[in-house]
Structure formats: C-alpha cells, structure tokens
Coordinates of C-alpha atoms in Angstrom, one line a residue:
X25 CA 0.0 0.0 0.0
X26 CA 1.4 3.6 -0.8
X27 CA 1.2 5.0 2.6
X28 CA 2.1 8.8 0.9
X29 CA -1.0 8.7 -1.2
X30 CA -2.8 8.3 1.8
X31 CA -1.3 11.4 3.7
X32 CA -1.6 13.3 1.2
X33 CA -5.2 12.5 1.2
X34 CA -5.7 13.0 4.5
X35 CA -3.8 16.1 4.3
X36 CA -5.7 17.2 1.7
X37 CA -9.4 16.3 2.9
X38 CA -8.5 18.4 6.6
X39 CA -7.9 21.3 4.4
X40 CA -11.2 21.2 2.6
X41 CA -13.1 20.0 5.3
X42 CA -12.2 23.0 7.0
X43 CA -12.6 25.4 4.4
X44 CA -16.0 23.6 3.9
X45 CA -16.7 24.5 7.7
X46 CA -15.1 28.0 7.8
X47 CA -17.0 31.0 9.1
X48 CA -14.6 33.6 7.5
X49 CA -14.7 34.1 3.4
X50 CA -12.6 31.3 1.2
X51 CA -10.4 32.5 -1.6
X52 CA -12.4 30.7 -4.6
X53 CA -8.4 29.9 -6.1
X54 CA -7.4 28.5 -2.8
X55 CA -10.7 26.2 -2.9
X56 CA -10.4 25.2 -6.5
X57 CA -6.5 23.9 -5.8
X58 CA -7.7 22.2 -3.2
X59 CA -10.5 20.3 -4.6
X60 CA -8.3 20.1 -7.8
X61 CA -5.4 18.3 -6.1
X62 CA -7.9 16.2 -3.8
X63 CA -9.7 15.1 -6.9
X64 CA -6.2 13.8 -7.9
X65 CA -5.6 11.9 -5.2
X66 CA -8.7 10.1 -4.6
X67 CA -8.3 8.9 -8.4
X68 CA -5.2 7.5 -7.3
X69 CA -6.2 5.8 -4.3
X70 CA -7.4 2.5 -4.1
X71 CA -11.1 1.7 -3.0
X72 CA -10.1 0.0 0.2
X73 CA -10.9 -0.2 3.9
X74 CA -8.4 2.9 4.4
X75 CA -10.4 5.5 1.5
X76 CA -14.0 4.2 2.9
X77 CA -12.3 5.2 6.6
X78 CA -11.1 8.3 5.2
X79 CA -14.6 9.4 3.5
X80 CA -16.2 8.4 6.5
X81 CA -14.4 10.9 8.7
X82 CA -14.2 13.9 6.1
X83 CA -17.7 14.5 4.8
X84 CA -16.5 17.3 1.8
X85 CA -13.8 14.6 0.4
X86 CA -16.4 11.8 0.5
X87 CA -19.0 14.1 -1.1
X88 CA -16.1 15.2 -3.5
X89 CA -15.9 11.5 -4.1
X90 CA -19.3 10.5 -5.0
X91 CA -19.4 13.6 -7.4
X92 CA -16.2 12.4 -9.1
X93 CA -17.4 9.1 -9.3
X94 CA -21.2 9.6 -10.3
X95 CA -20.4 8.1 -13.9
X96 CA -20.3 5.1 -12.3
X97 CA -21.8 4.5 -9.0
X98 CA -24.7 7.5 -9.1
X99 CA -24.3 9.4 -5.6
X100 CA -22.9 6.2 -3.7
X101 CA -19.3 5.1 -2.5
X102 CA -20.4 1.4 -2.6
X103 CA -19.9 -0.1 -6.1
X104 CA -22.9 -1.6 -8.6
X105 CA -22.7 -4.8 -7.7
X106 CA -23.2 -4.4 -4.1
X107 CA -26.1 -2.2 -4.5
X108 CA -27.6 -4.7 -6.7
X109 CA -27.1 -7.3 -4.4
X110 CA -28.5 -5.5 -2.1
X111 CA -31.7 -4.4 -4.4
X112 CA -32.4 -8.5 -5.2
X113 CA -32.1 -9.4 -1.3
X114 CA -34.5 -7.0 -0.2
X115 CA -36.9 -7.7 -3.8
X116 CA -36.3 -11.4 -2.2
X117 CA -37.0 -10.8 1.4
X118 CA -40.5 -8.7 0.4
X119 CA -41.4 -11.6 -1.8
X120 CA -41.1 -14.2 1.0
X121 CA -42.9 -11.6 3.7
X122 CA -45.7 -11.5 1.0
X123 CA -46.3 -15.3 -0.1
X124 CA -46.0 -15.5 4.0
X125 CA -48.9 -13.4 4.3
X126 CA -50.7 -14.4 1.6
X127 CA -54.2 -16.3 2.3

C-alpha cells in the first residue's frame, strides 16, 4: 500500500473539510487547488478499507468523491454490484414476507 498517497489524502481532505466549515470568506483559487489536487488523489487511491475510513471521517472529500465518481456508482461510495445485491435481497426478502402473508 502507498502509505504517501494516503497522507496526502488525509492532508488534503482536513484542508477542505475546514474550508467547507469555515466562518470567515474562502479565496475561490485557494478552494479550486484544493478540490483540484484532492480530486487527484482520490483517483489515485485505491477503493479500500483505508479511502471508505477516510470518507467516513471527512464528509466534503467523500461528497467530493461520490461527485467524481457519479459516472459510475450514481451518488454512492459502494460499487454496482453491491447495491444490486442488495436491491435482489430486499426484492427477495418482500417476496417471502408477502407469499408468508398471503391467504
């Protein structure tokens, strides 16, 4: 695992987590770097236990994220085929519930 990628995410999310949160005005340059080089590095990084730790913790970078990766997931971190999984177990759980049910 490259360990530098991830500090330099972490690094990277801080900052625009608290420009996100600040109460003062943000320099729209200083924002767009930000996101810009944040964007970079979360197209680097590998979707693994550390990013999913990281977007849970920094709520701009994992919005950030789900924008960036909209193309393919819509506005979710977890990929296709876990949300259909997850679609046919609950179309699957319903249908037992009903034919349960059912006179």
């Amino acid at each position: 695992m490259n360990t530098t990628v991830h500090k330099n995410l972490v690094v990277l999310a801080r900052v625009l987590e608290r420009l996100e949160r600040s109460t003062v005005p943000v320099d729209a340059d200083q924002y767009r770097a930000v996101v810009h080089h944040l964007a970079g590095e979360l197209a680097l990084a590998p979707h693994d236990m550390a990013l999913e730790a990281l977007l849970d913790t920094f709520p701009s970078a994992a919005e950030l994220y789900e924008n960036l990766n909209y193309g393919h997931y819509g506005l979710c971190r977890c990929d296709a085929h876990h949300a259909l999984n997850a679609e046919l177990a609950a179309r699957n759980t319903i249908a037992a519930i009903r034919a349960r049910s059912a006179p």
